Short mmCIF file of C-alpha atoms in Angstrom, two decimals:
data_model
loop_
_atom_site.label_atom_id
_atom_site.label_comp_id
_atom_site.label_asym_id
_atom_site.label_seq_id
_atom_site.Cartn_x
_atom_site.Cartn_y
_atom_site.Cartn_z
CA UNK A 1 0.00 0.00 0.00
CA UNK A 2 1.30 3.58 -1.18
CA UNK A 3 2.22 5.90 1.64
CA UNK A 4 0.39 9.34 1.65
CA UNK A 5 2.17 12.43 2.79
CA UNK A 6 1.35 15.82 4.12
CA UNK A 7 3.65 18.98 4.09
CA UNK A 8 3.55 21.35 6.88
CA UNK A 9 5.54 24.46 6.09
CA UNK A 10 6.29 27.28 9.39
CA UNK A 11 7.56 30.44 7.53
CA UNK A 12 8.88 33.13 10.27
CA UNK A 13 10.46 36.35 10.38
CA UNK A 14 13.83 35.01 9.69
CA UNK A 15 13.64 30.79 9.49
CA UNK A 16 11.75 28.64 7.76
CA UNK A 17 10.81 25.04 8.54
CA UNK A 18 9.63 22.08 6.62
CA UNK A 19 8.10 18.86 7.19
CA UNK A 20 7.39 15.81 5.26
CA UNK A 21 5.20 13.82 7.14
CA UNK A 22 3.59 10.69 6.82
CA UNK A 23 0.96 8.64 9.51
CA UNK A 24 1.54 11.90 11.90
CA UNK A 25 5.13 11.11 11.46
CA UNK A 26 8.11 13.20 9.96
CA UNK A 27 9.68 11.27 7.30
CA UNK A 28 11.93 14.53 5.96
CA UNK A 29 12.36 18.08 7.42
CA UNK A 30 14.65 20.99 7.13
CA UNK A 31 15.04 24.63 8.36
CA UNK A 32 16.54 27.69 6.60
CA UNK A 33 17.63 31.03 7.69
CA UNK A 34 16.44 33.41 5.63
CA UNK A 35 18.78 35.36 5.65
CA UNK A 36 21.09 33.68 3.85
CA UNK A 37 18.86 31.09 2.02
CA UNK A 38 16.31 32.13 -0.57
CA UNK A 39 12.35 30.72 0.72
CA UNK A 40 11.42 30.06 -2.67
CA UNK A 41 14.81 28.13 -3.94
CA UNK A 42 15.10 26.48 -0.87
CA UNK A 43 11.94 25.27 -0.69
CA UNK A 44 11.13 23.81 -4.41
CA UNK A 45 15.08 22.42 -3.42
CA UNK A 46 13.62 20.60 -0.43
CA UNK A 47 10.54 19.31 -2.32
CA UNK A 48 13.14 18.12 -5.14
CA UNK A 49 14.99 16.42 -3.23
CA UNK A 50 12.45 14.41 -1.86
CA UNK A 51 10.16 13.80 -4.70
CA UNK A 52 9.76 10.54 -4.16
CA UNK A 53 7.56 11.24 -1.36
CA UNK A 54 4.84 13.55 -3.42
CA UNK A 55 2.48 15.12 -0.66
CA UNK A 56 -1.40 15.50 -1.65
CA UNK A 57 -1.93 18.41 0.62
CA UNK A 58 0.47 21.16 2.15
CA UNK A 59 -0.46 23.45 5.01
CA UNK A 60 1.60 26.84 5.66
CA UNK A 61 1.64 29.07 8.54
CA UNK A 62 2.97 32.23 6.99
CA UNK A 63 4.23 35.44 9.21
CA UNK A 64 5.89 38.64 8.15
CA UNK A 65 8.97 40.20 9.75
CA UNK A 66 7.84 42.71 11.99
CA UNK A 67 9.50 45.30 10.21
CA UNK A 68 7.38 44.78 7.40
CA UNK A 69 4.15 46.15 9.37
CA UNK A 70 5.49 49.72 9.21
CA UNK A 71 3.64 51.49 6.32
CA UNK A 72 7.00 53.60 5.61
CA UNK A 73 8.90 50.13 4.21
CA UNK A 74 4.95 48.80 2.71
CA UNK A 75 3.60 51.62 1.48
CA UNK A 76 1.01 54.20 2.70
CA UNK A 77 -2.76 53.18 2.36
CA UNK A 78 -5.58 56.45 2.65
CA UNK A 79 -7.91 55.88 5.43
CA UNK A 80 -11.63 57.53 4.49
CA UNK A 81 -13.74 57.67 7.73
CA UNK A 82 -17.01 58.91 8.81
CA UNK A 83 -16.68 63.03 9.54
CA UNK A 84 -15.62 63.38 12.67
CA UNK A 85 -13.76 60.45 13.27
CA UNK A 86 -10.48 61.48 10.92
CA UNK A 87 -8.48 61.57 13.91
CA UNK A 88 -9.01 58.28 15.38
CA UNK A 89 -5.58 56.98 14.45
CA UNK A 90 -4.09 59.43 16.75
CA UNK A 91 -6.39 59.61 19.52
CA UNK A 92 -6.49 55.26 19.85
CA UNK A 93 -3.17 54.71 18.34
CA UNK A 94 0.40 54.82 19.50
CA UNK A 95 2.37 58.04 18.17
CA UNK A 96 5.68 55.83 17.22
CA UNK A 97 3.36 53.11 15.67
CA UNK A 98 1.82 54.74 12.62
CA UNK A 99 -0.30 52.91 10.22
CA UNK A 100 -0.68 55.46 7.88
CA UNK A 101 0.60 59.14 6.70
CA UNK A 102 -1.74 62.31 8.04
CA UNK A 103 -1.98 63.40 4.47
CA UNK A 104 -3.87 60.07 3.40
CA UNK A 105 -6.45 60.55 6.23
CA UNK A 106 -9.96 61.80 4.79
CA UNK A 107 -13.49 61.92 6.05
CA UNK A 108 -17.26 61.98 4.25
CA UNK A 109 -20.50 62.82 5.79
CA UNK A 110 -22.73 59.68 6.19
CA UNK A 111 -23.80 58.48 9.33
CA UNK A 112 -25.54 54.81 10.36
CA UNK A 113 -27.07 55.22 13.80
CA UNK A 114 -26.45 52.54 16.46
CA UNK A 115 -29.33 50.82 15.47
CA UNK A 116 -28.51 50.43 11.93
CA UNK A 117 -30.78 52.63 10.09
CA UNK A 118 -29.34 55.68 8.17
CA UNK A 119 -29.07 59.02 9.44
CA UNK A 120 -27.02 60.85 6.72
CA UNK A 121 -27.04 59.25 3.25
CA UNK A 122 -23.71 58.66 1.59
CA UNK A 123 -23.05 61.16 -1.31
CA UNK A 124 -20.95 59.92 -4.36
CA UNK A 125 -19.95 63.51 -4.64
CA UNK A 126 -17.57 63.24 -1.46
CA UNK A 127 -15.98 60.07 -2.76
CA UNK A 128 -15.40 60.93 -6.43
CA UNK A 129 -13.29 63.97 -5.12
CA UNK A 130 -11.46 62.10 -2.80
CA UNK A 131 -10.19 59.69 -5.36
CA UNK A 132 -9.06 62.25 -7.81
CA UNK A 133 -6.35 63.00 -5.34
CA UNK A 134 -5.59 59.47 -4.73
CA UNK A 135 -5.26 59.01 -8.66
CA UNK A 136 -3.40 62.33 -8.37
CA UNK A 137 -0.89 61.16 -5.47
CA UNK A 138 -0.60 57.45 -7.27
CA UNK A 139 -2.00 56.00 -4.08
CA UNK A 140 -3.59 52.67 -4.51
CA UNK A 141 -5.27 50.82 -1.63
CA UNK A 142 -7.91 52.89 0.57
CA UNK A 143 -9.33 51.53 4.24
CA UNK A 144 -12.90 52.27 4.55
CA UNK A 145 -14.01 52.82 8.65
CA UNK A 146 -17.71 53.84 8.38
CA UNK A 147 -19.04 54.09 12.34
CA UNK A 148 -21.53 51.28 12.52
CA UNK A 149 -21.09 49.79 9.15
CA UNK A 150 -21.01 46.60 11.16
CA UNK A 151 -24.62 46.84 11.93
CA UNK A 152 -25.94 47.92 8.27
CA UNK A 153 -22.79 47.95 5.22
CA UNK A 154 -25.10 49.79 3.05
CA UNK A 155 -22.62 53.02 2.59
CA UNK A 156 -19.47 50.85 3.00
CA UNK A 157 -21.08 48.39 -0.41
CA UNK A 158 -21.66 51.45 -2.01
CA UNK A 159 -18.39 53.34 -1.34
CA UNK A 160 -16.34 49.95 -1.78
CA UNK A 161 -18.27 49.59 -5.41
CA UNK A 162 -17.51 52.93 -6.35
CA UNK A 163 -13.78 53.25 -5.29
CA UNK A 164 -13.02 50.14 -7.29
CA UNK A 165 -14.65 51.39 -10.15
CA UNK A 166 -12.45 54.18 -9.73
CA UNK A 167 -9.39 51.50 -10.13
CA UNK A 168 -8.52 51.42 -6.45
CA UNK A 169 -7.85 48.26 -3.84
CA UNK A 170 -10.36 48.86 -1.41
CA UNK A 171 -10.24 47.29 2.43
CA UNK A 172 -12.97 46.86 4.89
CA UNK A 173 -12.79 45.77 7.79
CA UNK A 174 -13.99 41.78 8.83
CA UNK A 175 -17.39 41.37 10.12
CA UNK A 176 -16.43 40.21 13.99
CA UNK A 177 -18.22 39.47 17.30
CA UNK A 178 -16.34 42.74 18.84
CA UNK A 179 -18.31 45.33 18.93
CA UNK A 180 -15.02 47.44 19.40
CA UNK A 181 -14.56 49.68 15.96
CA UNK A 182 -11.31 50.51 16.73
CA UNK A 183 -10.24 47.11 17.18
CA UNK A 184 -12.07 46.20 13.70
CA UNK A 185 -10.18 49.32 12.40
CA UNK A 186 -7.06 48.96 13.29
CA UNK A 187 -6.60 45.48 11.90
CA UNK A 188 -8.16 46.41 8.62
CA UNK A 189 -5.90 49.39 8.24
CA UNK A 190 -2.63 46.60 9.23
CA UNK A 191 -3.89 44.39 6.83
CA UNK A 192 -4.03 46.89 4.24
CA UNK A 193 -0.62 48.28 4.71
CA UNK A 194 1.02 44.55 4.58
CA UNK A 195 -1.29 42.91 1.53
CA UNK A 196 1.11 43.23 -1.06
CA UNK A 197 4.12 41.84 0.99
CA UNK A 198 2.77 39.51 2.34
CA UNK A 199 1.04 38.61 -1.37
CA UNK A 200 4.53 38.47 -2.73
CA UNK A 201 6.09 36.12 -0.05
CA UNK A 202 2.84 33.86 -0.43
CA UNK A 203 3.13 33.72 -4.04
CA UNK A 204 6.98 32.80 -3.11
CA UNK A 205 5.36 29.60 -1.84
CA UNK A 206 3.26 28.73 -4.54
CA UNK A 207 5.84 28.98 -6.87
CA UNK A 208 8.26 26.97 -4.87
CA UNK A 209 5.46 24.06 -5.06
CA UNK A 210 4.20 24.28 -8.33
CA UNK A 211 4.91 20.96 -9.97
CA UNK A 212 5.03 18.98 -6.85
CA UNK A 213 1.02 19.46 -5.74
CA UNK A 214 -2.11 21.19 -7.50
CA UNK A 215 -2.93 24.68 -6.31
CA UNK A 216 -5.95 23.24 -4.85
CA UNK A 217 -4.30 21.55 -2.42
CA UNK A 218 -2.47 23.86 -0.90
CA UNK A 219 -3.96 26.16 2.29
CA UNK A 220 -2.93 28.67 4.63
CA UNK A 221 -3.94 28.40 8.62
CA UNK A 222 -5.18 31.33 10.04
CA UNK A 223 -5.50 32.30 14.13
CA UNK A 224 -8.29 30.19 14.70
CA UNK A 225 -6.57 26.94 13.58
CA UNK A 226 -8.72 27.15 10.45
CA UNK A 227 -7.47 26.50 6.46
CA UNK A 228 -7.94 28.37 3.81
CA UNK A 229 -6.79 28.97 -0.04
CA UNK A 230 -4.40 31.02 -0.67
CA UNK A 231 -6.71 33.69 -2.08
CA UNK A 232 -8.70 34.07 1.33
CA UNK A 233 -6.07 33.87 3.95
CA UNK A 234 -5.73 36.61 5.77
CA UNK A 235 -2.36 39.22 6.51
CA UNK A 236 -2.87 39.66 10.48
CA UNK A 237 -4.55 36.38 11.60
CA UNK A 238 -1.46 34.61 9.98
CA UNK A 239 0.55 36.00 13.13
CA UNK A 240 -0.82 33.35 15.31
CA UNK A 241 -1.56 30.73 13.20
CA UNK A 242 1.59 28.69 14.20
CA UNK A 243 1.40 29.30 17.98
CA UNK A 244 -2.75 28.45 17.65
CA UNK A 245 -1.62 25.34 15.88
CA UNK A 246 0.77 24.23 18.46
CA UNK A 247 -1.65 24.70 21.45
CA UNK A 248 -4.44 22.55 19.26
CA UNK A 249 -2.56 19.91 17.97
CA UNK A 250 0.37 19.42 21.03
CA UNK A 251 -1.43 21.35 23.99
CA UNK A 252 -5.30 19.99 23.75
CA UNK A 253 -4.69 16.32 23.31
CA UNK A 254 -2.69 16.54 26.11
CA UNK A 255 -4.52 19.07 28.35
CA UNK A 256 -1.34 21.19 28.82
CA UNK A 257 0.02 25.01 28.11
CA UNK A 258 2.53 24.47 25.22
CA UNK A 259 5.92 26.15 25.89
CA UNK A 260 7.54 26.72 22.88
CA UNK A 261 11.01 27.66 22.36
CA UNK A 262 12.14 28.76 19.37
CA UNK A 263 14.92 30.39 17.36
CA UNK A 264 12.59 33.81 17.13
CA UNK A 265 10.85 33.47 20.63
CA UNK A 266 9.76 31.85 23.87
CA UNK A 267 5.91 31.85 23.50
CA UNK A 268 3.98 30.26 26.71
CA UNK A 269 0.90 29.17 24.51
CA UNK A 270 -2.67 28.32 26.32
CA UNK A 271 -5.27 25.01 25.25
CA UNK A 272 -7.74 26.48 26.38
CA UNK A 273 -8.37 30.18 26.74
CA UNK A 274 -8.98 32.13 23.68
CA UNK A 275 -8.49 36.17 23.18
CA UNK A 276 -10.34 38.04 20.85
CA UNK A 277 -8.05 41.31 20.31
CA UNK A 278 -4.53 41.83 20.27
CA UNK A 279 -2.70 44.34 22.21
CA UNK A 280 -0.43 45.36 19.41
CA UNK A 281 2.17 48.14 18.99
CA UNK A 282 -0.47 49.84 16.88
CA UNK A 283 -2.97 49.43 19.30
CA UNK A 284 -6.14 46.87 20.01
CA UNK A 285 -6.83 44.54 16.80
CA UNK A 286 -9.72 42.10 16.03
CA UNK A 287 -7.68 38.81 15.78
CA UNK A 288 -9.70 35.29 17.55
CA UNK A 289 -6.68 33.53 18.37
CA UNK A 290 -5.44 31.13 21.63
CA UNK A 291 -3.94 32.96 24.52
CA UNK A 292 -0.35 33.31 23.63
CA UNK A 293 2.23 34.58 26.44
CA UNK A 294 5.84 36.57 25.05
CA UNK A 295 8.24 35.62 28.05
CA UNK A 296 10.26 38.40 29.50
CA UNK A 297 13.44 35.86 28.43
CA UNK A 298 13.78 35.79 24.66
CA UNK A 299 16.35 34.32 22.71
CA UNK A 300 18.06 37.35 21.43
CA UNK A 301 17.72 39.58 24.57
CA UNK A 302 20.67 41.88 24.67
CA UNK A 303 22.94 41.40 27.42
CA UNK A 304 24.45 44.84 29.52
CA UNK A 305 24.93 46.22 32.91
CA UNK A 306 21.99 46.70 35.27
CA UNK A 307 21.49 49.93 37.65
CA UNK A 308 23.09 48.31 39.95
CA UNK A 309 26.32 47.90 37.44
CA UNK A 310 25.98 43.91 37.27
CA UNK A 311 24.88 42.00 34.33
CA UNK A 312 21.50 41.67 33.21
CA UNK A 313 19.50 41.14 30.27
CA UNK A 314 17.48 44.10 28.25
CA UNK A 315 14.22 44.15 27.43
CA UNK A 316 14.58 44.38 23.95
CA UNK A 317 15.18 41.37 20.86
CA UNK A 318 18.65 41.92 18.35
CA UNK A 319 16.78 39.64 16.15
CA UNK A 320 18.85 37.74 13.81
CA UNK A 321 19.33 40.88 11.44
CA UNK A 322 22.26 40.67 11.69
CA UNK A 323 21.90 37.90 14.41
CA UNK A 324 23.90 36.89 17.87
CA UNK A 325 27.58 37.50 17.60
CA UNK A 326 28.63 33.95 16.98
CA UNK A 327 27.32 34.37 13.64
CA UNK A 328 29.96 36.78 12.39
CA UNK A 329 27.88 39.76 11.97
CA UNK A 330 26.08 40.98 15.21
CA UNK A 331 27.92 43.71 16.81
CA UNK A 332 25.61 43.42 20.12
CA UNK A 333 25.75 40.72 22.87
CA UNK A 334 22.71 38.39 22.85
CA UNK A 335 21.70 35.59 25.40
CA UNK A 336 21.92 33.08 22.68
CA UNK A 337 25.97 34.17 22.31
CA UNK A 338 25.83 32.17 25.82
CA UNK A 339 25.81 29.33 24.29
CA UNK A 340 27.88 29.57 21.40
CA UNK A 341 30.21 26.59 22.14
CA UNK A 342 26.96 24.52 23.36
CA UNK A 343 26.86 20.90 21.37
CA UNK A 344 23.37 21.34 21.17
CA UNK A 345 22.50 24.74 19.54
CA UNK A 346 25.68 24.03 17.40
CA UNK A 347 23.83 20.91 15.80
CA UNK A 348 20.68 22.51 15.32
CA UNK A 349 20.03 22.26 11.22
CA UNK A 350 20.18 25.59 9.59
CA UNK A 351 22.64 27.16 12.46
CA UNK A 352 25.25 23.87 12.13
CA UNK A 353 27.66 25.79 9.66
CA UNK A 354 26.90 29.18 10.53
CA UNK A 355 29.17 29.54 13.36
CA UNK A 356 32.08 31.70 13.00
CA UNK A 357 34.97 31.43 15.02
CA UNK A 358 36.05 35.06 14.88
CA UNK A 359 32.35 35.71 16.00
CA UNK A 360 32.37 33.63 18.71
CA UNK A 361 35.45 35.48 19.88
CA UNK A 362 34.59 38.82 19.53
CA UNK A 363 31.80 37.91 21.87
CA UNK A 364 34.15 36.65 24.53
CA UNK A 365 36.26 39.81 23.74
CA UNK A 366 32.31 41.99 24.67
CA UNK A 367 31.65 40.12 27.49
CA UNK A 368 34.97 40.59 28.81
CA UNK A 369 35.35 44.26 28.35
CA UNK A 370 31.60 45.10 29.95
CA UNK A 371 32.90 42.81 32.97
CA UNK A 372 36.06 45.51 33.33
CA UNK A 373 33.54 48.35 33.77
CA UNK A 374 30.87 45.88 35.86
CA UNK A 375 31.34 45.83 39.78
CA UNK A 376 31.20 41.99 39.50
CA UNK A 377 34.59 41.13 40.84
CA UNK A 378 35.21 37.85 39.13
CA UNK A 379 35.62 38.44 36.11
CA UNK A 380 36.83 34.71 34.75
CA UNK A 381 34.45 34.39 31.51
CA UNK A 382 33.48 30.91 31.79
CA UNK A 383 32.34 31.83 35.43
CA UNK A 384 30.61 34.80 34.14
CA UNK A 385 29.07 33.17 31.30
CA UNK A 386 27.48 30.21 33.57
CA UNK A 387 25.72 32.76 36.31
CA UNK A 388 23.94 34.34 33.10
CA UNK A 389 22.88 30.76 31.70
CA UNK A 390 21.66 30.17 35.01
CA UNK A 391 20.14 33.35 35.89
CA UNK A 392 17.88 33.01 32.25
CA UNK A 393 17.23 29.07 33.04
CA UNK A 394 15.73 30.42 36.16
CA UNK A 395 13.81 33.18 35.14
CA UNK A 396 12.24 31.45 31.91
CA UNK A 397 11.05 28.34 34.34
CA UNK A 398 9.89 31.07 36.80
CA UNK A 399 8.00 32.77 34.74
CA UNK A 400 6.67 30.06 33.06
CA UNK A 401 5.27 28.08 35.91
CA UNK A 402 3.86 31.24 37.22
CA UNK A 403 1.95 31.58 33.85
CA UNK A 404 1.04 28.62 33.00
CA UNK A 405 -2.58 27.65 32.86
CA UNK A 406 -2.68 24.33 33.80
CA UNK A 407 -0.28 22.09 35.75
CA UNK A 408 0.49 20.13 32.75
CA UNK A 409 3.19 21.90 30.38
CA UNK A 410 4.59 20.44 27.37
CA UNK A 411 8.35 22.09 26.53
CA UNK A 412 8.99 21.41 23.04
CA UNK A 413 10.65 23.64 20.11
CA UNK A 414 14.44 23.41 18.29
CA UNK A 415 15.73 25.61 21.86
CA UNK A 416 14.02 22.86 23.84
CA UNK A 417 17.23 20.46 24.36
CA UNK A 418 19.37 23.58 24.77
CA UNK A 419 17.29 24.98 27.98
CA UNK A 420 15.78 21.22 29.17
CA UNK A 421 17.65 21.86 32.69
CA UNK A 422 15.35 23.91 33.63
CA UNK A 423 12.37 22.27 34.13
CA UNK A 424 13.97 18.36 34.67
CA UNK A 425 12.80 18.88 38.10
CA UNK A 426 8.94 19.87 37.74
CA UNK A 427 7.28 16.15 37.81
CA UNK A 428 4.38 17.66 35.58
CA UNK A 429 6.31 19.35 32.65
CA UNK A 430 7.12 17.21 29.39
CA UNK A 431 10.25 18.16 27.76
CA UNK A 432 9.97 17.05 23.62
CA UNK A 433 13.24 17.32 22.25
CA UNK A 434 11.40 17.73 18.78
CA UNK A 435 13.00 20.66 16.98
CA UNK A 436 10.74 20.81 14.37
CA UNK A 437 6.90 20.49 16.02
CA UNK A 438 5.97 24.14 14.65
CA UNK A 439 6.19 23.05 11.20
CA UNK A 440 4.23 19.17 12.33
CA UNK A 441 2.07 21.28 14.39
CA UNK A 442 0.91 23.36 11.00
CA UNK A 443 0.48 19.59 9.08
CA UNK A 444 -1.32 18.22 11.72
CA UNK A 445 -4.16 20.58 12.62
CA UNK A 446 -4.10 21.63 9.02
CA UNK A 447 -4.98 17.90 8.05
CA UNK A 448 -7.79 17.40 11.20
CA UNK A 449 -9.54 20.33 9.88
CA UNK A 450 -9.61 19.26 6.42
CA UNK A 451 -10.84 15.58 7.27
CA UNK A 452 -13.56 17.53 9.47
CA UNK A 453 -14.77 19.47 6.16
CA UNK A 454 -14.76 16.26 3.91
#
């Protein structure tokens, strides 16, 4: 009997993970940093080399780099609003989080009343003059944010209609359970400014499998742990879809928060409890997705000297652009530079030949010259270097047994082996070596939910 396979594919902010799996069981996987690996080469290379085991469906979690969200690198989208709600961006928003330029903000009388029925009719008028200085500006997509328009659309259908007549993309915002506008706002305005990014990288993916599976076949998760074609999946939700799928397909079965530690973060992920907005750097949006914790201790905290003039760790991620200092590039001390010479973040697949020597040096060299201005008077490196593993050991397990929901916790992700000490002593945490159960997570709730539809 032939073998069927499924294809879960985790696309982050800077790796990418694949799976191959067969009977809920990896057969092939592989991760990239994409950094220095191309998404599309690398995956059509991975599928190539493993075309003897031809999967019928593929399911991809797909999230943009952070950066990405800011309009200024994705382009400015105009924001038309009912009068007297132009400003809402600045009075709900955060002033160094824009999602859009003051010039592009414009308003039309209309009102819809809270009970739905119209107050003050739309006028085509208003509209037609606000697109001529779209056309004029060369400014494509347009948010409408019509007060109400949740309870009767009648003026958003008619403004949408006639601003893509007009040869604009036009955005309104999901129809939710929230009854919070700005929350419906704000993620339509975030999804605007990142469609045609995140358009290009998806198309990235469907290129990369064309050949190897039909189009039909292929679907995107979303927040909820839901699939969907490529066509209909949408920007925001895709930020959780990974972490959702973890806590479904890892945390539920087992009735257990999921701690997950990757490469790009340490996310403390609930079974059970599900939030309805996120508290983004843009303010509140409308995304459905399973509680998901950011732990104070991340993998690419920055490491300096405290108030106090001992070492600590800052509050804020290096990222891997250009990544710790043991890659050869980063010029800032990172907790994951701790463990530079550690057997088991040296083996991990798509770091194993990115070590550089002179990196991990010039680390040492860092951590040795803050220590001469620290008040810590030993200042032997390997001593040095040990107190900090074991100060972030402690705080991650601290943290997350304070968090947790339930008194079950799984520990899995590629960082897993590297901080297992940690928990070895809690008789009700799990520690799954398996570095690559984002990218199985994605295949196996993408798979359940399809066999639920059939």
């Amino acid at each position: 009997m032939q073998s069927s396979f499924l294809l879960g594919v985790s696309v982050g902010e800077s790796f990418a993970e694949y799976s191959l799996m067969s009977d809920s069981k990896p057969v092939a996987q592989k991760r990239v940093y994409l950094s220095r690996e191309n998404l599309k080469q690398s995956l059509s290379q991975f599928m190539t080399e493993h075309a003897d085991k031809k999967p019928q469906h593929a399911f991809i979690s797909l999230r943009l780099p952070k950066k990405l969200l800011d309009y200024n690198l994705s382009g400015a989208v105009a924001h038309i609003t009912t009068e007297g709600f132009e400003h809402w961006l600045d009075v709900c928003g955060d002033a160094n989080h824009k999602l859009t330029s003051k010039d592009l903000l414009f308003s039309v009388r209309e009102r819809i009343l809270a009970d739905g029925k119209v107050d003050v009719a739309l006028q085509e008028e208003e509209l037609d003059a606000i697109a001529a200085k779209l056309q004029l500006i060369e400014c494509k997509k347009v948010c409408l944010h019509f007060l109400h328009s949740s309870l009767n659309p009648v003026h958003q259908e008619k403004a949408r209609l006639f601003l893509q007549k007009k040869g604009l993309d036009v955005f309104t915002p999901e129809k939710t359970d929230t009854p919070d506008e700005v929350a419906r706002w704000n993620k339509n305005a975030l999804n605007a400014t990142i469609a045609g990014v995140y358009a290009d990288r998806k198309e990235e993916i469907l290129k990369a499998l064309e050949g190897f599976l039909d189009a039909g076949h292929i679907y995107f998760l979303d927040s909820v742990g839901k699939i969907h074609s490529g066509e209909s999946s949408g920007q925001v939700d895709s930020l959780f879809s990974a972490a959702t799928a973890l806590g479904l397909s890892v945390g539920v079965p087992a009735k257990a928060s999921v701690l997950y530690l990757g490469l790009e973060n340490f996310l403390l992920i609930s079974s059970g409890t599900w939030n309805s907005s996120w508290s983004s750097p843009w303010g509140p949006l409308a995304v459905n997705h399973l509680q998901t914790k950011m732990l104070g201790i991340q993998p690419t905290l920055g490491i300096h000297l405290n108030e106090f003039g001992r070492f600590d760790f800052t509050t804020h991620q290096e990222g891997w652009e250009p990544g710790p200092m043991f890659l050869g590039r980063g010029q800032k001390l990172s907790l994951l530079d701790l463990w530079s010479e550690n057997a088991k973040l040296t083996k991990l697949q798509g770091l194993e030949d990115r070590f550089s020597a002179q990196g991990i040096q010039r680390a040492k060299n860092s951590l040795f010259a803050i220590s001469k201005i620290s008040r810590t008077r030993d200042n032997d490196l390997n001593h040095i270097t040990k107190e900090m593993q074991s100060l972030s050991m402690q705080r991650l397990a601290m943290e997350a047994f304070m968090l947790r929901e339930t008194e079950k916790m799984i520990v899995t992700g590629p960082l897993a082996s590297v901080f297992a000490n940690a928990f070895k002593k809690d008789p009700h945490t799990v520690i799954e070596t398996q570095e690559f159960s984002e990218s199985q997570a994605i295949a196996l709730r993408g798979y359940q939910v399809l066999q639920e539809t059939l």
